mmCIF file of C-alpha atoms in Angstrom:
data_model
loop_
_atom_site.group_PDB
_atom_site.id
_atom_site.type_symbol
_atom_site.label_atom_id
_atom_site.label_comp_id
_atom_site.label_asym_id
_atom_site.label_seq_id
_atom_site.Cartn_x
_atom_site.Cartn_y
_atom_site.Cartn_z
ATOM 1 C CA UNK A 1 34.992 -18.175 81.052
ATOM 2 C CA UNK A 2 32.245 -19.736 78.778
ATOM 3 C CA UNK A 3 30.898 -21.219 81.887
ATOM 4 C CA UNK A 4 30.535 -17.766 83.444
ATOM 5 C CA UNK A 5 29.334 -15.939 80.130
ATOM 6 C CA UNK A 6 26.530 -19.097 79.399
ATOM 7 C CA UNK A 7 25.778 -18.897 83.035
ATOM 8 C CA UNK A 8 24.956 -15.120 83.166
ATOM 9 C CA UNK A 9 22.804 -15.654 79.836
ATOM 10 C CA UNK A 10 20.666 -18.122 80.971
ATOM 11 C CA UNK A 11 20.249 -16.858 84.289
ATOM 12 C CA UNK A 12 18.954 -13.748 82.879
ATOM 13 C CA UNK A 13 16.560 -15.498 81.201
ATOM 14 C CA UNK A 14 15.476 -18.684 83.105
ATOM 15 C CA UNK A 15 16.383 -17.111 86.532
ATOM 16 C CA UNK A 16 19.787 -17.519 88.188
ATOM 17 C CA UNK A 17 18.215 -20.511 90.195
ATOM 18 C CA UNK A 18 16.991 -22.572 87.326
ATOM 19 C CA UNK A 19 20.182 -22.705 86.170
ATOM 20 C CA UNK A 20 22.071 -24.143 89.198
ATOM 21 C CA UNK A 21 21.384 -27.577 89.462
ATOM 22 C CA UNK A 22 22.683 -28.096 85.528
ATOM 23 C CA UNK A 23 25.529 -25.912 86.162
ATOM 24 C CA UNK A 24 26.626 -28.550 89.394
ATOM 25 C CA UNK A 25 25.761 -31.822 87.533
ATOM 26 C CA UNK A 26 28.020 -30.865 84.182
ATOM 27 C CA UNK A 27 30.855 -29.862 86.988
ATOM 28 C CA UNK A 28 30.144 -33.340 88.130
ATOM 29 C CA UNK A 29 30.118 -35.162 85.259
ATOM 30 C CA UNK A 30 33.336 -33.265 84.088
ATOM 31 C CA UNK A 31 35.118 -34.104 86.996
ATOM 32 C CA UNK A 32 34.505 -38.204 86.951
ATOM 33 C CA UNK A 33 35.290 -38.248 83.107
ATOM 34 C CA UNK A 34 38.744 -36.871 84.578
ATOM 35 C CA UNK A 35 38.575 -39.721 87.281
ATOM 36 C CA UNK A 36 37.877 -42.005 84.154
ATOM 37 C CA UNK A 37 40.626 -40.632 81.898
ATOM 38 C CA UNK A 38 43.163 -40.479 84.580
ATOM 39 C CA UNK A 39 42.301 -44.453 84.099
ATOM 40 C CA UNK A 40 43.194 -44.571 80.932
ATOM 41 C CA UNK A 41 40.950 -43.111 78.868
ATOM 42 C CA UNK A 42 42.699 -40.114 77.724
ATOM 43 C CA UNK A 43 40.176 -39.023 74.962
ATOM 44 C CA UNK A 44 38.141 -38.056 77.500
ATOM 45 C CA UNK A 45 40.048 -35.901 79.535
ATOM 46 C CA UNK A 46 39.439 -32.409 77.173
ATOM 47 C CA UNK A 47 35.870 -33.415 77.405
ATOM 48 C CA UNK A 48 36.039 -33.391 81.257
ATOM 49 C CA UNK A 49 37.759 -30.377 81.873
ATOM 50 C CA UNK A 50 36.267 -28.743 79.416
ATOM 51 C CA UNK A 51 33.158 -29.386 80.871
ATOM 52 C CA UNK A 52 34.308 -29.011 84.740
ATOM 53 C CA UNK A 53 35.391 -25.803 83.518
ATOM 54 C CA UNK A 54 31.817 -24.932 82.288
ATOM 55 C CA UNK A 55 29.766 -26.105 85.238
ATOM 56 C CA UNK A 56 32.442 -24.725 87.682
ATOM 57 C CA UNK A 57 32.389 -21.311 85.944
ATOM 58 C CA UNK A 58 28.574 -20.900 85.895
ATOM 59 C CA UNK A 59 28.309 -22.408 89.348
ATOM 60 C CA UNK A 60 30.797 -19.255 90.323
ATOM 61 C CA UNK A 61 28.501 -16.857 88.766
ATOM 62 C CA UNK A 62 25.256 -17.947 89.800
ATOM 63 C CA UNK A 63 25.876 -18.494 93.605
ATOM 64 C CA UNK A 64 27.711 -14.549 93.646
ATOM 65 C CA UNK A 65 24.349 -13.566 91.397
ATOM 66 C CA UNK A 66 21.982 -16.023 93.842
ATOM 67 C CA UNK A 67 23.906 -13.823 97.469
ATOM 68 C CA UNK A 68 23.376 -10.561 95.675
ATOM 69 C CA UNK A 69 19.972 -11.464 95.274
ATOM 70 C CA UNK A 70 19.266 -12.956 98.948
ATOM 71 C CA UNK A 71 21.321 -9.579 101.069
ATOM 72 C CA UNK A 72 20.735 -6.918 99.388
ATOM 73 C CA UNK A 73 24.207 -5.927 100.508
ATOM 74 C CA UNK A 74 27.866 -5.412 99.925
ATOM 75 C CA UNK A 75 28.355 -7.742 102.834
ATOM 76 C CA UNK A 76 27.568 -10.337 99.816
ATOM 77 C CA UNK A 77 30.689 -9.573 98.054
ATOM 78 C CA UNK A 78 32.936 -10.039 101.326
ATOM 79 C CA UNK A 79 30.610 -13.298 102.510
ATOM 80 C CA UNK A 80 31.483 -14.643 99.072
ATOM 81 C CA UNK A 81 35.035 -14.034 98.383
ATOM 82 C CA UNK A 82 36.292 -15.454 101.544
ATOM 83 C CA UNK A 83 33.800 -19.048 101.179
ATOM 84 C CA UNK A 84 35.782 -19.051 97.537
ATOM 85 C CA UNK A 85 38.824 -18.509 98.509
ATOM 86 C CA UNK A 86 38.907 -20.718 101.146
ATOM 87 C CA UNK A 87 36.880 -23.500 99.006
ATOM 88 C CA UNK A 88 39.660 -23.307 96.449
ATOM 89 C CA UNK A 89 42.563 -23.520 99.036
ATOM 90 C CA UNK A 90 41.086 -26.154 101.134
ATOM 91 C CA UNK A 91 40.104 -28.419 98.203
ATOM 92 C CA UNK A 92 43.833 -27.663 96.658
ATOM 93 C CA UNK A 93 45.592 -28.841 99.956
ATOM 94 C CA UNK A 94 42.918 -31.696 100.281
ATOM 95 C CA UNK A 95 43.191 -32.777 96.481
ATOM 96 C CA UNK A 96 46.786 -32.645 96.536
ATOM 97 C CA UNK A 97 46.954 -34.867 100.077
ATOM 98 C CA UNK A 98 44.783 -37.610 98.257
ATOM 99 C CA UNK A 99 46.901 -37.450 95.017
ATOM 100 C CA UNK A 100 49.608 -38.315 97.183
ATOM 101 C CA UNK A 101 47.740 -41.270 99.381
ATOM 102 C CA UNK A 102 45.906 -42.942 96.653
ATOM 103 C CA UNK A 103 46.915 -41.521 92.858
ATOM 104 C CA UNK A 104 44.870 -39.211 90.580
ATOM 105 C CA UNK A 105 42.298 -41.057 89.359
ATOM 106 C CA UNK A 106 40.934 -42.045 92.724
ATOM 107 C CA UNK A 107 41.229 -38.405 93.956
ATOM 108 C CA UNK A 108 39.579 -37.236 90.639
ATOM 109 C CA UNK A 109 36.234 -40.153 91.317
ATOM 110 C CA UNK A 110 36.555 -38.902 94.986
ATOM 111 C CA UNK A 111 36.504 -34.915 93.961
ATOM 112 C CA UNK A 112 33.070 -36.469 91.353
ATOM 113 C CA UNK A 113 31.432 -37.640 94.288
ATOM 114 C CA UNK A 114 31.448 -34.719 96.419
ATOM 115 C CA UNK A 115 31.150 -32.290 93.653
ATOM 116 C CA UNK A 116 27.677 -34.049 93.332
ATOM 117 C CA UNK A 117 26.842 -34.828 96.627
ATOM 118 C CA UNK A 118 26.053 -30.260 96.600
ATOM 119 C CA UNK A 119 23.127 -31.560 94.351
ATOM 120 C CA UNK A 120 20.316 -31.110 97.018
ATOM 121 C CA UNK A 121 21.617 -27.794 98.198
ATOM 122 C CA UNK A 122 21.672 -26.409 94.695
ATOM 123 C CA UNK A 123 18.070 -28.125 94.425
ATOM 124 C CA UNK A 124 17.354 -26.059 97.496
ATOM 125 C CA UNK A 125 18.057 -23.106 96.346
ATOM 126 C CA UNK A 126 15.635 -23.373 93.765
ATOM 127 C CA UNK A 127 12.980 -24.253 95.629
ATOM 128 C CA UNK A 128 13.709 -21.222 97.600
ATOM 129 C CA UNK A 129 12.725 -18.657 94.539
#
């Protein structure tokens, strides 16, 4: 929720774009400090979700914010919605698969890695503005 609110605050002042690219890195970064607490390290695991949850939330925001802006259209709304939904579901069955094949902490470096491999489409969508 802080992720959202910070998101929506920024991107009214920086532009929604701008604030993409930081938005996917922290979800990144919060996501392999879970892969590294889930090793051991368990001081670290509030810091990673809390800052998963923060780059995850403002990611949300700004790519709804980023189709409004591109369609013009309510079309957005139904466009969006269904990539979510399916993103969540599809990365819940998949996360939950790998859990079961390799353990958490590999699944949580694994989830890291593609989290961050969306870098250069987030970086293209700011070159796009």
């Amino acid at each position: 929720m802080l992720g959202r609110w910070a998101a929506g605050q920024l991107g009214d002042r920086l532009g929604q774009r701008r604030v993409l690219v930081p938005a996917v890195l922290m979800a990144g970064l919060g996501t392999g400090l879970l892969a590294v607490a889930a090793w051991g390290a368990a001081p670290l695991a509030l810091l990673g979700a809390a800052a998963f949850g923060a780059g995850f939330g403002a990611v949300q925001n700004i790519t709804l914010v980023v189709m409004f802006e591109r369609t013009e259209s309510g079309a957005a709304s139904t466009a969006w919605n269904i990539a979510y939904d399916a993103g969540q579901g599809l990365g819940a069955i998949g996360f939950g698969a790998l859990v079961t094949l390799s353990g958490y902490p590999t699944t949580f470096a694994v989830a890291a890695i593609l989290i961050t491999i969306c870098l250069p489409l987030a970086t293209r969508s700011r070159r796009r503005s």
